[in-house]
Amino acid sequence: MDATLLETLLTKLELAHFEALQQRGDEWEPEVQAGRIPQLPATEAVLPKPLATAKLRSTSAPPYSISSAYDFWLGKRRRSYRRGPLLQHLWYEEPWKSICFEDPEEPGEQGDMPFCISETRNSTARAAGRHVSDQELWTAMAGVRAEMEALRTLADQVRKRERTKKQLLKAWREQFLPGNRRP
């Protein structure tokens, strides 16, 4: 089996697993809505091998390739330390988004979720009693300004290097290319 076929089969298996998990949303959605980390059923329970092979029969892959790809995919999901999908874009979908952003201070609870319009129940609780002093604010802004200065200096150095390279290339062309020689 070539790499392209394997990647295609793994992608289709991952999407089929996601679809099957969404159909079983009544098992994990209440936990997510309550601000807790959902306990998902095992991968084999969500997408058993017979169902997976039936979904992949529409591909041009031979049956033994589908079976091997399923076993490989299942092993890869079991070895995954993140307990989530193998496709990057699925991490932004529920329930994995909740699992990914578990609160380190309160295990089993959802933490702050970037790229979300709504905030979780726990995200505002920590910040409610926190007041930032003027000194802390000044220190943070001074750090940002120092980083911006370093970035500006770096950009100037890159600009100067590129200008020098352009001048060297022009001089080299004038010196060594036959069409550019002067008598």
JSON list of C-alpha atoms in Angstrom, two decimals:
[
{"chain": "A", "resi": 1, "resn": "MET", "atom": "CA", "xyz": [0.00, 0.00, 0.00]},
{"chain": "A", "resi": 2, "resn": "ASP", "atom": "CA", "xyz": [1.44, 3.37, -0.95]},
{"chain": "A", "resi": 3, "resn": "ALA", "atom": "CA", "xyz": [1.63, 6.37, 1.38]},
{"chain": "A", "resi": 4, "resn": "THR", "atom": "CA", "xyz": [-1.05, 8.36, -0.45]},
{"chain": "A", "resi": 5, "resn": "LEU", "atom": "CA", "xyz": [-3.61, 5.56, -0.14]},
{"chain": "A", "resi": 6, "resn": "LEU", "atom": "CA", "xyz": [-2.76, 5.09, 3.54]},
{"chain": "A", "resi": 7, "resn": "GLU", "atom": "CA", "xyz": [-3.16, 8.82, 4.25]},
{"chain": "A", "resi": 8, "resn": "THR", "atom": "CA", "xyz": [-6.47, 8.85, 2.40]},
{"chain": "A", "resi": 9, "resn": "LEU", "atom": "CA", "xyz": [-7.76, 5.88, 4.37]},
{"chain": "A", "resi": 10, "resn": "LEU", "atom": "CA", "xyz": [-6.58, 7.33, 7.70]},
{"chain": "A", "resi": 11, "resn": "THR", "atom": "CA", "xyz": [-8.27, 10.66, 6.93]},
{"chain": "A", "resi": 12, "resn": "LYS", "atom": "CA", "xyz": [-11.52, 8.92, 6.01]},
{"chain": "A", "resi": 13, "resn": "LEU", "atom": "CA", "xyz": [-11.35, 6.80, 9.18]},
{"chain": "A", "resi": 14, "resn": "GLU", "atom": "CA", "xyz": [-10.78, 9.86, 11.33]},
{"chain": "A", "resi": 15, "resn": "LEU", "atom": "CA", "xyz": [-13.68, 11.71, 9.72]},
{"chain": "A", "resi": 16, "resn": "ALA", "atom": "CA", "xyz": [-15.94, 8.65, 10.06]},
{"chain": "A", "resi": 17, "resn": "HIS", "atom": "CA", "xyz": [-14.99, 8.42, 13.75]},
{"chain": "A", "resi": 18, "resn": "PHE", "atom": "CA", "xyz": [-15.79, 12.11, 14.20]},
{"chain": "A", "resi": 19, "resn": "GLU", "atom": "CA", "xyz": [-19.17, 11.68, 12.48]},
{"chain": "A", "resi": 20, "resn": "ALA", "atom": "CA", "xyz": [-20.01, 8.66, 14.64]},
{"chain": "A", "resi": 21, "resn": "LEU", "atom": "CA", "xyz": [-18.96, 10.55, 17.78]},
{"chain": "A", "resi": 22, "resn": "GLN", "atom": "CA", "xyz": [-21.19, 13.49, 16.83]},
{"chain": "A", "resi": 23, "resn": "GLN", "atom": "CA", "xyz": [-24.13, 11.10, 16.42]},
{"chain": "A", "resi": 24, "resn": "ARG", "atom": "CA", "xyz": [-23.52, 9.95, 20.00]},
{"chain": "A", "resi": 25, "resn": "GLY", "atom": "CA", "xyz": [-23.46, 13.53, 21.28]},
{"chain": "A", "resi": 26, "resn": "ASP", "atom": "CA", "xyz": [-26.11, 12.85, 23.91]},
{"chain": "A", "resi": 27, "resn": "GLU", "atom": "CA", "xyz": [-23.43, 10.87, 25.81]},
{"chain": "A", "resi": 28, "resn": "TRP", "atom": "CA", "xyz": [-20.90, 13.71, 26.14]},
{"chain": "A", "resi": 29, "resn": "GLU", "atom": "CA", "xyz": [-22.67, 17.03, 25.40]},
{"chain": "A", "resi": 30, "resn": "PRO", "atom": "CA", "xyz": [-24.14, 17.48, 28.93]},
{"chain": "A", "resi": 31, "resn": "GLU", "atom": "CA", "xyz": [-20.63, 17.27, 30.41]},
{"chain": "A", "resi": 32, "resn": "VAL", "atom": "CA", "xyz": [-19.30, 19.90, 27.99]},
{"chain": "A", "resi": 33, "resn": "GLN", "atom": "CA", "xyz": [-22.20, 22.24, 28.66]},
{"chain": "A", "resi": 34, "resn": "ALA", "atom": "CA", "xyz": [-21.63, 21.89, 32.41]},
{"chain": "A", "resi": 35, "resn": "GLY", "atom": "CA", "xyz": [-17.98, 22.97, 32.00]},
{"chain": "A", "resi": 36, "resn": "ARG", "atom": "CA", "xyz": [-16.50, 19.54, 32.67]},
{"chain": "A", "resi": 37, "resn": "ILE", "atom": "CA", "xyz": [-14.19, 17.36, 30.59]},
{"chain": "A", "resi": 38, "resn": "PRO", "atom": "CA", "xyz": [-16.29, 14.67, 28.89]},
{"chain": "A", "resi": 39, "resn": "GLN", "atom": "CA", "xyz": [-15.45, 11.00, 29.18]},
{"chain": "A", "resi": 40, "resn": "LEU", "atom": "CA", "xyz": [-15.63, 9.66, 25.64]},
{"chain": "A", "resi": 41, "resn": "PRO", "atom": "CA", "xyz": [-16.36, 6.05, 24.76]},
{"chain": "A", "resi": 42, "resn": "ALA", "atom": "CA", "xyz": [-13.54, 3.91, 23.43]},
{"chain": "A", "resi": 43, "resn": "THR", "atom": "CA", "xyz": [-12.62, 4.31, 19.77]},
{"chain": "A", "resi": 44, "resn": "GLU", "atom": "CA", "xyz": [-13.58, 0.71, 19.01]},
{"chain": "A", "resi": 45, "resn": "ALA", "atom": "CA", "xyz": [-17.02, 1.31, 20.49]},
{"chain": "A", "resi": 46, "resn": "VAL", "atom": "CA", "xyz": [-17.61, 4.47, 18.46]},
{"chain": "A", "resi": 47, "resn": "LEU", "atom": "CA", "xyz": [-16.31, 3.08, 15.16]},
{"chain": "A", "resi": 48, "resn": "PRO", "atom": "CA", "xyz": [-16.08, -0.74, 15.18]},
{"chain": "A", "resi": 49, "resn": "LYS", "atom": "CA", "xyz": [-14.09, -2.45, 12.46]},
{"chain": "A", "resi": 50, "resn": "PRO", "atom": "CA", "xyz": [-17.11, -3.78, 10.47]},
{"chain": "A", "resi": 51, "resn": "LEU", "atom": "CA", "xyz": [-18.68, -0.31, 10.33]},
{"chain": "A", "resi": 52, "resn": "ALA", "atom": "CA", "xyz": [-15.37, 1.29, 9.35]},
{"chain": "A", "resi": 53, "resn": "THR", "atom": "CA", "xyz": [-14.73, -1.21, 6.56]},
{"chain": "A", "resi": 54, "resn": "ALA", "atom": "CA", "xyz": [-18.27, -0.70, 5.27]},
{"chain": "A", "resi": 55, "resn": "LYS", "atom": "CA", "xyz": [-17.70, 3.08, 5.14]},
{"chain": "A", "resi": 56, "resn": "LEU", "atom": "CA", "xyz": [-14.39, 2.64, 3.30]},
{"chain": "A", "resi": 57, "resn": "ARG", "atom": "CA", "xyz": [-15.64, 0.21, 0.67]},
{"chain": "A", "resi": 58, "resn": "SER", "atom": "CA", "xyz": [-16.43, 3.15, -1.63]},
{"chain": "A", "resi": 59, "resn": "THR", "atom": "CA", "xyz": [-12.69, 3.77, -2.00]},
{"chain": "A", "resi": 60, "resn": "SER", "atom": "CA", "xyz": [-10.65, 1.91, -4.59]},
{"chain": "A", "resi": 61, "resn": "ALA", "atom": "CA", "xyz": [-8.57, 0.24, -1.88]},
{"chain": "A", "resi": 62, "resn": "PRO", "atom": "CA", "xyz": [-8.48, -3.55, -1.63]},
{"chain": "A", "resi": 63, "resn": "PRO", "atom": "CA", "xyz": [-10.20, -5.06, 1.45]},
{"chain": "A", "resi": 64, "resn": "TYR", "atom": "CA", "xyz": [-6.92, -6.19, 3.06]},
{"chain": "A", "resi": 65, "resn": "SER", "atom": "CA", "xyz": [-5.61, -2.59, 2.81]},
{"chain": "A", "resi": 66, "resn": "ILE", "atom": "CA", "xyz": [-8.72, -1.28, 4.53]},
{"chain": "A", "resi": 67, "resn": "SER", "atom": "CA", "xyz": [-8.33, -3.80, 7.34]},
{"chain": "A", "resi": 68, "resn": "SER", "atom": "CA", "xyz": [-4.63, -3.01, 7.74]},
{"chain": "A", "resi": 69, "resn": "ALA", "atom": "CA", "xyz": [-5.30, 0.73, 7.67]},
{"chain": "A", "resi": 70, "resn": "TYR", "atom": "CA", "xyz": [-7.98, 0.35, 10.37]},
{"chain": "A", "resi": 71, "resn": "ASP", "atom": "CA", "xyz": [-5.60, -1.60, 12.61]},
{"chain": "A", "resi": 72, "resn": "PHE", "atom": "CA", "xyz": [-2.85, 0.98, 12.06]},
{"chain": "A", "resi": 73, "resn": "TRP", "atom": "CA", "xyz": [-5.25, 3.87, 12.71]},
{"chain": "A", "resi": 74, "resn": "LEU", "atom": "CA", "xyz": [-6.56, 2.25, 15.89]},
{"chain": "A", "resi": 75, "resn": "GLY", "atom": "CA", "xyz": [-3.02, 1.67, 17.17]},
{"chain": "A", "resi": 76, "resn": "LYS", "atom": "CA", "xyz": [-2.08, 5.23, 16.35]},
{"chain": "A", "resi": 77, "resn": "ARG", "atom": "CA", "xyz": [-5.08, 6.58, 18.26]},
{"chain": "A", "resi": 78, "resn": "ARG", "atom": "CA", "xyz": [-4.25, 4.37, 21.26]},
{"chain": "A", "resi": 79, "resn": "ARG", "atom": "CA", "xyz": [-0.64, 5.60, 21.31]},
{"chain": "A", "resi": 80, "resn": "SER", "atom": "CA", "xyz": [-1.69, 9.24, 21.03]},
{"chain": "A", "resi": 81, "resn": "TYR", "atom": "CA", "xyz": [-0.79, 11.01, 24.24]},
{"chain": "A", "resi": 82, "resn": "ARG", "atom": "CA", "xyz": [-3.32, 13.78, 23.58]},
{"chain": "A", "resi": 83, "resn": "ARG", "atom": "CA", "xyz": [-6.45, 11.57, 23.63]},
{"chain": "A", "resi": 84, "resn": "GLY", "atom": "CA", "xyz": [-7.78, 13.35, 20.59]},
{"chain": "A", "resi": 85, "resn": "PRO", "atom": "CA", "xyz": [-8.11, 13.33, 16.84]},
{"chain": "A", "resi": 86, "resn": "LEU", "atom": "CA", "xyz": [-5.26, 12.78, 14.44]},
{"chain": "A", "resi": 87, "resn": "LEU", "atom": "CA", "xyz": [-6.45, 15.55, 12.12]},
{"chain": "A", "resi": 88, "resn": "GLN", "atom": "CA", "xyz": [-5.46, 19.02, 13.26]},
{"chain": "A", "resi": 89, "resn": "HIS", "atom": "CA", "xyz": [-8.64, 20.83, 12.25]},
{"chain": "A", "resi": 90, "resn": "LEU", "atom": "CA", "xyz": [-10.80, 18.51, 14.37]},
{"chain": "A", "resi": 91, "resn": "TRP", "atom": "CA", "xyz": [-9.17, 19.81, 17.54]},
{"chain": "A", "resi": 92, "resn": "TYR", "atom": "CA", "xyz": [-11.35, 22.92, 17.22]},
{"chain": "A", "resi": 93, "resn": "GLU", "atom": "CA", "xyz": [-14.55, 20.84, 17.30]},
{"chain": "A", "resi": 94, "resn": "GLU", "atom": "CA", "xyz": [-16.38, 19.57, 20.34]},
{"chain": "A", "resi": 95, "resn": "PRO", "atom": "CA", "xyz": [-15.71, 17.39, 22.32]},
{"chain": "A", "resi": 96, "resn": "TRP", "atom": "CA", "xyz": [-11.94, 17.57, 21.71]},
{"chain": "A", "resi": 97, "resn": "LYS", "atom": "CA", "xyz": [-11.81, 21.31, 22.15]},
{"chain": "A", "resi": 98, "resn": "SER", "atom": "CA", "xyz": [-12.97, 20.81, 25.74]},
{"chain": "A", "resi": 99, "resn": "ILE", "atom": "CA", "xyz": [-10.51, 17.99, 26.33]},
{"chain": "A", "resi": 100, "resn": "CYS", "atom": "CA", "xyz": [-7.59, 19.94, 24.89]},
{"chain": "A", "resi": 101, "resn": "PHE", "atom": "CA", "xyz": [-8.09, 22.96, 27.14]},
{"chain": "A", "resi": 102, "resn": "GLU", "atom": "CA", "xyz": [-8.38, 21.19, 30.47]},
{"chain": "A", "resi": 103, "resn": "ASP", "atom": "CA", "xyz": [-7.80, 23.49, 33.43]},
{"chain": "A", "resi": 104, "resn": "PRO", "atom": "CA", "xyz": [-4.41, 22.58, 34.99]},
{"chain": "A", "resi": 105, "resn": "GLU", "atom": "CA", "xyz": [-5.50, 23.90, 38.39]},
{"chain": "A", "resi": 106, "resn": "GLU", "atom": "CA", "xyz": [-8.79, 21.98, 38.44]},
{"chain": "A", "resi": 107, "resn": "PRO", "atom": "CA", "xyz": [-8.45, 18.58, 36.71]},
{"chain": "A", "resi": 108, "resn": "GLY", "atom": "CA", "xyz": [-11.66, 17.48, 35.03]},
{"chain": "A", "resi": 109, "resn": "GLU", "atom": "CA", "xyz": [-12.78, 21.10, 34.43]},
{"chain": "A", "resi": 110, "resn": "GLN", "atom": "CA", "xyz": [-12.50, 23.15, 31.24]},
{"chain": "A", "resi": 111, "resn": "GLY", "atom": "CA", "xyz": [-9.97, 25.95, 31.25]},
{"chain": "A", "resi": 112, "resn": "ASP", "atom": "CA", "xyz": [-9.59, 29.03, 29.08]},
{"chain": "A", "resi": 113, "resn": "MET", "atom": "CA", "xyz": [-10.30, 28.32, 25.44]},
{"chain": "A", "resi": 114, "resn": "PRO", "atom": "CA", "xyz": [-8.59, 30.58, 22.93]},
{"chain": "A", "resi": 115, "resn": "PHE", "atom": "CA", "xyz": [-10.35, 31.42, 19.67]},
{"chain": "A", "resi": 116, "resn": "CYS", "atom": "CA", "xyz": [-13.76, 31.24, 21.36]},
{"chain": "A", "resi": 117, "resn": "ILE", "atom": "CA", "xyz": [-16.23, 34.08, 21.58]},
{"chain": "A", "resi": 118, "resn": "SER", "atom": "CA", "xyz": [-17.89, 32.78, 24.72]},
{"chain": "A", "resi": 119, "resn": "GLU", "atom": "CA", "xyz": [-15.87, 32.15, 27.84]},
{"chain": "A", "resi": 120, "resn": "THR", "atom": "CA", "xyz": [-16.05, 29.07, 29.99]},
{"chain": "A", "resi": 121, "resn": "ARG", "atom": "CA", "xyz": [-17.47, 29.07, 33.48]},
{"chain": "A", "resi": 122, "resn": "ASN", "atom": "CA", "xyz": [-13.97, 28.89, 35.02]},
{"chain": "A", "resi": 123, "resn": "SER", "atom": "CA", "xyz": [-12.20, 31.44, 32.83]},
{"chain": "A", "resi": 124, "resn": "THR", "atom": "CA", "xyz": [-13.75, 34.52, 34.46]},
{"chain": "A", "resi": 125, "resn": "ALA", "atom": "CA", "xyz": [-13.65, 33.21, 38.02]},
{"chain": "A", "resi": 126, "resn": "ARG", "atom": "CA", "xyz": [-9.87, 33.58, 38.39]},
{"chain": "A", "resi": 127, "resn": "ALA", "atom": "CA", "xyz": [-9.71, 37.04, 36.83]},
{"chain": "A", "resi": 128, "resn": "ALA", "atom": "CA", "xyz": [-12.63, 38.50, 38.78]},
{"chain": "A", "resi": 129, "resn": "GLY", "atom": "CA", "xyz": [-10.69, 39.20, 41.97]},
{"chain": "A", "resi": 130, "resn": "ARG", "atom": "CA", "xyz": [-7.37, 40.04, 40.29]},
{"chain": "A", "resi": 131, "resn": "HIS", "atom": "CA", "xyz": [-6.32, 43.67, 40.08]},
{"chain": "A", "resi": 132, "resn": "VAL", "atom": "CA", "xyz": [-3.29, 44.62, 38.00]},
{"chain": "A", "resi": 133, "resn": "SER", "atom": "CA", "xyz": [-1.22, 47.32, 39.65]},
{"chain": "A", "resi": 134, "resn": "ASP", "atom": "CA", "xyz": [0.27, 50.22, 37.71]},
{"chain": "A", "resi": 135, "resn": "GLN", "atom": "CA", "xyz": [3.77, 48.85, 38.33]},
{"chain": "A", "resi": 136, "resn": "GLU", "atom": "CA", "xyz": [2.88, 45.44, 36.87]},
{"chain": "A", "resi": 137, "resn": "LEU", "atom": "CA", "xyz": [1.26, 47.11, 33.89]},
{"chain": "A", "resi": 138, "resn": "TRP", "atom": "CA", "xyz": [4.30, 49.35, 33.37]},
{"chain": "A", "resi": 139, "resn": "THR", "atom": "CA", "xyz": [6.66, 46.36, 33.57]},
{"chain": "A", "resi": 140, "resn": "ALA", "atom": "CA", "xyz": [4.60, 44.37, 31.07]},
{"chain": "A", "resi": 141, "resn": "MET", "atom": "CA", "xyz": [4.43, 47.28, 28.62]},
{"chain": "A", "resi": 142, "resn": "ALA", "atom": "CA", "xyz": [8.19, 47.91, 28.97]},
{"chain": "A", "resi": 143, "resn": "GLY", "atom": "CA", "xyz": [8.78, 44.25, 28.10]},
{"chain": "A", "resi": 144, "resn": "VAL", "atom": "CA", "xyz": [6.56, 44.52, 25.03]},
{"chain": "A", "resi": 145, "resn": "ARG", "atom": "CA", "xyz": [8.37, 47.70, 23.96]},
{"chain": "A", "resi": 146, "resn": "ALA", "atom": "CA", "xyz": [11.78, 46.01, 24.34]},
{"chain": "A", "resi": 147, "resn": "GLU", "atom": "CA", "xyz": [10.60, 43.10, 22.19]},
{"chain": "A", "resi": 148, "resn": "MET", "atom": "CA", "xyz": [9.29, 45.49, 19.54]},
{"chain": "A", "resi": 149, "resn": "GLU", "atom": "CA", "xyz": [12.62, 47.36, 19.50]},
{"chain": "A", "resi": 150, "resn": "ALA", "atom": "CA", "xyz": [14.48, 44.07, 19.05]},
{"chain": "A", "resi": 151, "resn": "LEU", "atom": "CA", "xyz": [12.13, 43.16, 16.20]},
{"chain": "A", "resi": 152, "resn": "ARG", "atom": "CA", "xyz": [12.66, 46.54, 14.51]},
{"chain": "A", "resi": 153, "resn": "THR", "atom": "CA", "xyz": [16.46, 46.16, 14.80]},
{"chain": "A", "resi": 154, "resn": "LEU", "atom": "CA", "xyz": [16.27, 42.65, 13.36]},
{"chain": "A", "resi": 155, "resn": "ALA", "atom": "CA", "xyz": [14.13, 43.84, 10.45]},
{"chain": "A", "resi": 156, "resn": "ASP", "atom": "CA", "xyz": [16.62, 46.64, 9.73]},
{"chain": "A", "resi": 157, "resn": "GLN", "atom": "CA", "xyz": [19.49, 44.16, 9.72]},
{"chain": "A", "resi": 158, "resn": "VAL", "atom": "CA", "xyz": [17.64, 41.85, 7.33]},
{"chain": "A", "resi": 159, "resn": "ARG", "atom": "CA", "xyz": [16.84, 44.78, 5.04]},
{"chain": "A", "resi": 160, "resn": "LYS", "atom": "CA", "xyz": [20.51, 45.84, 5.03]},
{"chain": "A", "resi": 161, "resn": "ARG", "atom": "CA", "xyz": [21.68, 42.27, 4.34]},
{"chain": "A", "resi": 162, "resn": "GLU", "atom": "CA", "xyz": [19.29, 41.91, 1.40]},
{"chain": "A", "resi": 163, "resn": "ARG", "atom": "CA", "xyz": [20.39, 45.26, -0.04]},
{"chain": "A", "resi": 164, "resn": "THR", "atom": "CA", "xyz": [24.06, 44.18, 0.21]},
{"chain": "A", "resi": 165, "resn": "LYS", "atom": "CA", "xyz": [23.29, 40.85, -1.46]},
{"chain": "A", "resi": 166, "resn": "LYS", "atom": "CA", "xyz": [21.56, 42.67, -4.30]},
{"chain": "A", "resi": 167, "resn": "GLN", "atom": "CA", "xyz": [24.55, 44.97, -4.80]},
{"chain": "A", "resi": 168, "resn": "LEU", "atom": "CA", "xyz": [26.96, 42.01, -4.75]},
{"chain": "A", "resi": 169, "resn": "LEU", "atom": "CA", "xyz": [24.86, 40.14, -7.31]},
{"chain": "A", "resi": 170, "resn": "LYS", "atom": "CA", "xyz": [24.80, 43.18, -9.57]},
{"chain": "A", "resi": 171, "resn": "ALA", "atom": "CA", "xyz": [28.58, 43.60, -9.30]},
{"chain": "A", "resi": 172, "resn": "TRP", "atom": "CA", "xyz": [29.13, 39.91, -10.01]},
{"chain": "A", "resi": 173, "resn": "ARG", "atom": "CA", "xyz": [26.90, 40.02, -13.10]},
{"chain": "A", "resi": 174, "resn": "GLU", "atom": "CA", "xyz": [28.76, 43.04, -14.44]},
{"chain": "A", "resi": 175, "resn": "GLN", "atom": "CA", "xyz": [32.09, 41.33, -13.84]},
{"chain": "A", "resi": 176, "resn": "PHE", "atom": "CA", "xyz": [31.46, 37.80, -15.08]},
{"chain": "A", "resi": 177, "resn": "LEU", "atom": "CA", "xyz": [28.49, 37.64, -17.44]},
{"chain": "A", "resi": 178, "resn": "PRO", "atom": "CA", "xyz": [29.54, 38.13, -21.09]},
{"chain": "A", "resi": 179, "resn": "GLY", "atom": "CA", "xyz": [26.60, 40.34, -22.09]},
{"chain": "A", "resi": 180, "resn": "ASN", "atom": "CA", "xyz": [27.38, 42.88, -19.41]},
{"chain": "A", "resi": 181, "resn": "ARG", "atom": "CA", "xyz": [31.11, 43.49, -20.16]},
{"chain": "A", "resi": 182, "resn": "ARG", "atom": "CA", "xyz": [32.23, 46.94, -20.99]},
{"chain": "A", "resi": 183, "resn": "PRO", "atom": "CA", "xyz": [35.20, 47.60, -23.35]}
]
